[in-house]
């Protein structure tokens, strides 16, 4: 049994689930989700129930059985009952993990699940159909050479600890990314997704048609779904828009991502952004 601890927002939950789903599929064992973090979490909530995911929650008895299984302290990290992500970048040793373990980490690289990518894309299909304003936006996206553009601020600005960890993408990054796309895409039109519409409306000025999507402040899954419908993507330093680009992958797609993903912390992000995407200073 593979048990994966889920934590933080939607994008992080998706990476954690995809990692666990890939492991359980390779090993032919059940996947269980530990959502206990959301019993005390005030700012985030469990969001994967919106998708066609294998949604089975671990029981206390199952977790105890896995965590306390006999093992030697001399075993390598990937063979321990509780496996903690050793560093931010991908480790090839992770493919050697046991078929029974509790996994805690962020696991932010498609290399963890690229061998089951079709399954992950299928299971991250929203259960409910598009309706109302979102259906209208989806129709507009389909009728245009649509580019999603994500401005992530929110806790990146308001929470001092998160601000130090992540920082925010600069206006210079967005200008460079828009110019990069515009030089390669005929008549691009930009669909802007943000958790700070007032700032974005005031500060982000584009010389191209742009539409600010504001109706989903309490429904991140709907913004994510609309992002995936766009042909090209300008993402923020955010796992949320990472998934918008990855799930929406299309032939000839352009994805611009910031070169600097974190602020003061020197995490190695070499495996976070796929080589087929373009990283720009930001």
Short mmCIF file of C-alpha atoms in Angstrom, two decimals:
data_model
loop_
_atom_site.label_atom_id
_atom_site.label_comp_id
_atom_site.label_asym_id
_atom_site.label_seq_id
_atom_site.Cartn_x
_atom_site.Cartn_y
_atom_site.Cartn_z
CA UNK A 1 0.00 0.00 0.00
CA UNK A 2 1.23 3.45 -0.99
CA UNK A 3 0.13 6.26 1.35
CA UNK A 4 0.71 9.84 0.22
CA UNK A 5 0.38 12.83 2.49
CA UNK A 6 -1.54 15.67 0.83
CA UNK A 7 -0.89 19.24 1.87
CA UNK A 8 -1.21 22.87 0.78
CA UNK A 9 -3.19 24.06 -2.25
CA UNK A 10 -4.59 22.45 -5.37
CA UNK A 11 -1.39 22.42 -7.44
CA UNK A 12 0.62 20.79 -4.65
CA UNK A 13 -2.11 18.21 -4.04
CA UNK A 14 -2.02 17.30 -7.73
CA UNK A 15 1.74 16.71 -7.69
CA UNK A 16 1.45 14.59 -4.55
CA UNK A 17 -1.41 12.56 -5.98
CA UNK A 18 0.32 12.04 -9.35
CA UNK A 19 3.47 10.84 -7.58
CA UNK A 20 1.51 8.36 -5.48
CA UNK A 21 -0.67 7.20 -8.35
CA UNK A 22 2.39 6.44 -10.46
CA UNK A 23 4.01 4.47 -7.63
CA UNK A 24 0.88 2.47 -6.88
CA UNK A 25 0.38 1.70 -10.58
CA UNK A 26 3.96 0.49 -11.05
CA UNK A 27 3.83 -1.67 -7.92
CA UNK A 28 0.29 -2.93 -8.47
CA UNK A 29 -0.77 -1.93 -4.95
CA UNK A 30 -3.53 0.33 -3.60
CA UNK A 31 -3.10 4.09 -3.18
CA UNK A 32 -4.36 5.75 -0.03
CA UNK A 33 -4.54 9.50 0.59
CA UNK A 34 -3.74 11.08 3.94
CA UNK A 35 -5.73 14.32 4.18
CA UNK A 36 -5.26 14.80 7.92
CA UNK A 37 -3.38 18.07 7.31
CA UNK A 38 -6.69 19.71 6.39
CA UNK A 39 -8.14 19.05 9.83
CA UNK A 40 -6.06 21.96 11.11
CA UNK A 41 -5.35 23.85 7.88
CA UNK A 42 -7.31 27.10 7.75
CA UNK A 43 -6.22 28.64 4.45
CA UNK A 44 -6.36 25.57 2.21
CA UNK A 45 -8.79 22.74 1.68
CA UNK A 46 -8.78 19.35 0.03
CA UNK A 47 -9.66 19.85 -3.64
CA UNK A 48 -9.11 16.56 -5.51
CA UNK A 49 -12.73 15.46 -5.10
CA UNK A 50 -13.49 17.69 -8.09
CA UNK A 51 -11.60 15.26 -10.37
CA UNK A 52 -11.98 11.65 -11.54
CA UNK A 53 -9.24 10.59 -9.14
CA UNK A 54 -8.90 7.32 -7.21
CA UNK A 55 -10.13 8.84 -3.99
CA UNK A 56 -9.59 6.42 -1.11
CA UNK A 57 -8.56 7.89 2.22
CA UNK A 58 -6.20 6.05 4.53
CA UNK A 59 -7.55 4.81 7.84
CA UNK A 60 -5.64 5.16 11.09
CA UNK A 61 -5.21 1.38 11.17
CA UNK A 62 -3.75 1.25 7.66
CA UNK A 63 -1.36 4.11 8.37
CA UNK A 64 -0.20 2.49 11.61
CA UNK A 65 0.41 -0.84 9.88
CA UNK A 66 2.55 0.75 7.15
CA UNK A 67 4.47 3.17 9.36
CA UNK A 68 5.35 0.52 11.95
CA UNK A 69 6.32 -2.28 9.57
CA UNK A 70 9.61 -3.99 10.50
CA UNK A 71 12.70 -2.46 8.94
CA UNK A 72 16.37 -1.86 9.56
CA UNK A 73 17.61 1.67 10.33
CA UNK A 74 20.47 0.90 7.94
CA UNK A 75 18.10 0.65 4.98
CA UNK A 76 18.42 3.43 2.36
CA UNK A 77 15.98 6.31 2.61
CA UNK A 78 13.69 4.99 -0.11
CA UNK A 79 13.17 1.68 1.75
CA UNK A 80 12.11 3.23 5.05
CA UNK A 81 8.45 2.95 6.13
CA UNK A 82 8.21 6.75 6.11
CA UNK A 83 9.84 8.24 3.02
CA UNK A 84 10.51 11.97 3.17
CA UNK A 85 11.47 13.75 -0.03
CA UNK A 86 15.26 14.17 0.27
CA UNK A 87 15.54 17.29 -1.89
CA UNK A 88 13.46 19.32 -4.32
CA UNK A 89 14.83 17.94 -7.58
CA UNK A 90 14.03 14.47 -8.91
CA UNK A 91 15.94 11.54 -7.47
CA UNK A 92 16.21 8.39 -9.63
CA UNK A 93 16.38 6.33 -6.43
CA UNK A 94 12.68 6.96 -5.91
CA UNK A 95 11.84 4.23 -8.45
CA UNK A 96 13.30 1.72 -5.98
CA UNK A 97 10.85 2.52 -3.19
CA UNK A 98 9.06 -0.26 -1.39
CA UNK A 99 5.53 -1.31 -2.31
CA UNK A 100 4.50 -0.32 1.22
CA UNK A 101 5.34 3.14 2.49
CA UNK A 102 4.14 6.52 3.70
CA UNK A 103 5.39 9.34 1.47
CA UNK A 104 5.72 12.96 2.58
CA UNK A 105 6.96 15.61 0.17
CA UNK A 106 6.06 17.78 -2.79
CA UNK A 107 7.44 15.62 -5.64
CA UNK A 108 7.31 18.45 -8.18
CA UNK A 109 8.63 16.94 -11.39
CA UNK A 110 6.83 15.21 -14.23
CA UNK A 111 9.64 12.64 -14.13
CA UNK A 112 7.84 11.10 -11.16
CA UNK A 113 4.85 10.20 -13.33
CA UNK A 114 5.70 10.66 -17.02
CA UNK A 115 5.35 6.91 -17.63
CA UNK A 116 1.68 7.10 -16.63
CA UNK A 117 0.96 10.57 -18.04
CA UNK A 118 -2.19 9.51 -19.96
CA UNK A 119 -3.67 8.09 -16.75
CA UNK A 120 -2.84 11.24 -14.79
CA UNK A 121 -4.42 13.45 -17.46
CA UNK A 122 -7.53 11.28 -17.46
CA UNK A 123 -7.91 11.32 -13.69
CA UNK A 124 -7.44 15.08 -13.51
CA UNK A 125 -10.56 15.54 -15.63
CA UNK A 126 -13.17 17.60 -13.73
CA UNK A 127 -16.31 15.67 -12.82
CA UNK A 128 -18.78 18.47 -13.46
CA UNK A 129 -19.49 20.10 -16.84
CA UNK A 130 -18.77 23.73 -17.59
CA UNK A 131 -21.67 26.06 -16.90
CA UNK A 132 -22.57 29.76 -16.84
CA UNK A 133 -19.80 32.31 -17.21
CA UNK A 134 -17.13 29.60 -17.40
CA UNK A 135 -18.85 28.01 -20.37
CA UNK A 136 -18.88 31.39 -22.10
CA UNK A 137 -15.16 31.87 -21.42
CA UNK A 138 -14.45 28.37 -22.73
CA UNK A 139 -16.26 29.21 -25.97
CA UNK A 140 -14.26 32.42 -26.28
CA UNK A 141 -11.02 30.49 -25.74
CA UNK A 142 -11.97 27.98 -28.43
CA UNK A 143 -12.65 30.77 -30.93
CA UNK A 144 -9.28 32.50 -30.46
CA UNK A 145 -5.55 31.86 -30.48
CA UNK A 146 -5.77 31.81 -26.71
CA UNK A 147 -2.86 32.24 -24.30
CA UNK A 148 -3.36 31.71 -20.58
CA UNK A 149 -1.45 34.10 -18.34
CA UNK A 150 -1.29 33.49 -14.60
CA UNK A 151 -0.50 36.19 -12.04
CA UNK A 152 0.02 34.64 -8.60
CA UNK A 153 0.13 37.08 -5.70
CA UNK A 154 -2.18 36.36 -2.74
CA UNK A 155 -0.20 34.61 -0.01
CA UNK A 156 3.01 35.24 -1.99
CA UNK A 157 2.51 38.89 -0.97
CA UNK A 158 0.48 38.76 2.24
CA UNK A 159 2.31 35.99 4.10
CA UNK A 160 5.87 37.13 5.00
CA UNK A 161 7.21 33.56 5.21
CA UNK A 162 5.72 32.60 1.85
CA UNK A 163 6.98 35.84 0.33
CA UNK A 164 10.53 35.04 1.39
CA UNK A 165 10.21 31.50 0.05
CA UNK A 166 8.65 32.29 -3.32
CA UNK A 167 8.63 35.97 -4.16
CA UNK A 168 6.47 37.03 -7.10
CA UNK A 169 7.08 37.21 -10.82
CA UNK A 170 7.99 40.70 -11.98
CA UNK A 171 6.18 42.80 -14.53
CA UNK A 172 9.38 42.52 -16.60
CA UNK A 173 8.90 38.75 -16.72
CA UNK A 174 5.35 39.08 -17.98
CA UNK A 175 6.36 41.66 -20.58
CA UNK A 176 9.17 39.41 -21.81
CA UNK A 177 6.88 36.38 -21.93
CA UNK A 178 4.14 38.25 -23.80
CA UNK A 179 6.73 39.51 -26.31
CA UNK A 180 8.11 35.98 -26.72
CA UNK A 181 4.68 34.54 -27.44
CA UNK A 182 3.62 37.43 -29.69
CA UNK A 183 6.72 36.97 -31.86
CA UNK A 184 5.72 33.35 -32.51
CA UNK A 185 1.93 33.27 -32.41
CA UNK A 186 -0.37 34.95 -34.90
CA UNK A 187 -2.94 37.26 -33.31
CA UNK A 188 -2.61 36.03 -29.73
CA UNK A 189 -5.34 36.86 -27.25
CA UNK A 190 -4.60 36.58 -23.55
CA UNK A 191 -6.83 35.12 -20.85
CA UNK A 192 -5.54 36.36 -17.52
CA UNK A 193 -6.06 34.35 -14.33
CA UNK A 194 -5.13 35.83 -10.97
CA UNK A 195 -5.87 35.86 -7.26
CA UNK A 196 -5.37 39.64 -7.24
CA UNK A 197 -7.60 41.09 -9.98
CA UNK A 198 -7.39 44.69 -8.75
CA UNK A 199 -3.58 44.77 -8.90
CA UNK A 200 -3.52 42.94 -12.21
CA UNK A 201 -6.09 45.22 -13.80
CA UNK A 202 -4.09 48.27 -12.74
CA UNK A 203 -0.52 47.12 -13.32
CA UNK A 204 -0.52 44.58 -16.13
CA UNK A 205 -0.99 46.47 -19.38
CA UNK A 206 -0.90 44.42 -22.58
CA UNK A 207 -0.77 45.64 -26.17
CA UNK A 208 -2.98 42.74 -27.22
CA UNK A 209 -6.57 41.71 -26.57
CA UNK A 210 -6.82 40.48 -22.99
CA UNK A 211 -9.63 39.12 -20.84
CA UNK A 212 -9.43 39.07 -17.05
CA UNK A 213 -11.16 35.97 -15.66
CA UNK A 214 -12.48 36.89 -12.21
CA UNK A 215 -15.48 34.68 -11.48
CA UNK A 216 -13.63 31.76 -9.88
CA UNK A 217 -11.95 33.23 -6.80
CA UNK A 218 -13.47 30.44 -4.68
CA UNK A 219 -13.34 27.76 -7.36
CA UNK A 220 -9.70 27.18 -8.39
CA UNK A 221 -10.57 24.01 -10.27
CA UNK A 222 -12.61 26.08 -12.73
CA UNK A 223 -9.73 28.47 -13.42
CA UNK A 224 -7.45 25.48 -13.91
CA UNK A 225 -9.89 23.88 -16.34
CA UNK A 226 -10.09 27.08 -18.40
CA UNK A 227 -6.28 27.35 -18.46
CA UNK A 228 -6.00 23.87 -19.93
CA UNK A 229 -8.22 24.89 -22.84
CA UNK A 230 -5.79 27.60 -23.96
CA UNK A 231 -3.31 26.82 -26.71
CA UNK A 232 -0.29 28.54 -25.13
CA UNK A 233 0.64 29.44 -21.57
CA UNK A 234 2.54 32.01 -19.53
CA UNK A 235 2.77 30.54 -16.06
CA UNK A 236 3.76 32.02 -12.71
CA UNK A 237 6.12 30.44 -10.19
CA UNK A 238 3.16 28.38 -9.09
CA UNK A 239 2.35 24.68 -9.22
CA UNK A 240 -1.23 25.74 -10.03
CA UNK A 241 -0.45 27.21 -13.45
CA UNK A 242 2.20 24.51 -14.00
CA UNK A 243 -0.67 22.05 -14.09
CA UNK A 244 -2.73 24.33 -16.31
CA UNK A 245 0.03 24.16 -18.92
CA UNK A 246 0.86 20.48 -18.46
CA UNK A 247 -2.73 19.23 -18.61
CA UNK A 248 -3.44 21.48 -21.58
CA UNK A 249 -0.48 20.28 -23.64
CA UNK A 250 -1.08 20.55 -27.38
CA UNK A 251 1.10 20.15 -30.50
CA UNK A 252 3.15 23.28 -31.12
CA UNK A 253 2.38 24.64 -27.68
CA UNK A 254 4.49 27.44 -26.21
CA UNK A 255 4.89 27.57 -22.44
CA UNK A 256 6.85 30.36 -20.77
CA UNK A 257 7.96 29.83 -17.17
CA UNK A 258 10.03 32.01 -14.84
CA UNK A 259 13.70 31.13 -14.56
CA UNK A 260 13.61 31.89 -10.84
CA UNK A 261 10.97 29.83 -9.09
CA UNK A 262 11.91 30.54 -5.49
CA UNK A 263 13.01 33.64 -3.64
CA UNK A 264 15.66 33.39 -0.95
CA UNK A 265 15.75 29.59 -0.80
CA UNK A 266 18.22 27.88 -3.18
CA UNK A 267 16.04 24.94 -4.27
CA UNK A 268 17.26 23.12 -7.37
CA UNK A 269 14.41 23.42 -9.90
CA UNK A 270 16.13 21.73 -12.83
CA UNK A 271 13.49 18.97 -12.94
CA UNK A 272 10.47 21.15 -12.20
CA UNK A 273 10.07 22.85 -15.57
CA UNK A 274 10.11 20.46 -18.57
CA UNK A 275 12.87 21.02 -21.12
CA UNK A 276 10.28 21.66 -23.84
CA UNK A 277 9.12 24.79 -22.01
CA UNK A 278 10.92 28.14 -22.20
CA UNK A 279 12.33 29.72 -19.05
CA UNK A 280 12.64 33.50 -18.95
CA UNK A 281 14.13 35.81 -16.34
CA UNK A 282 11.51 36.99 -13.95
#
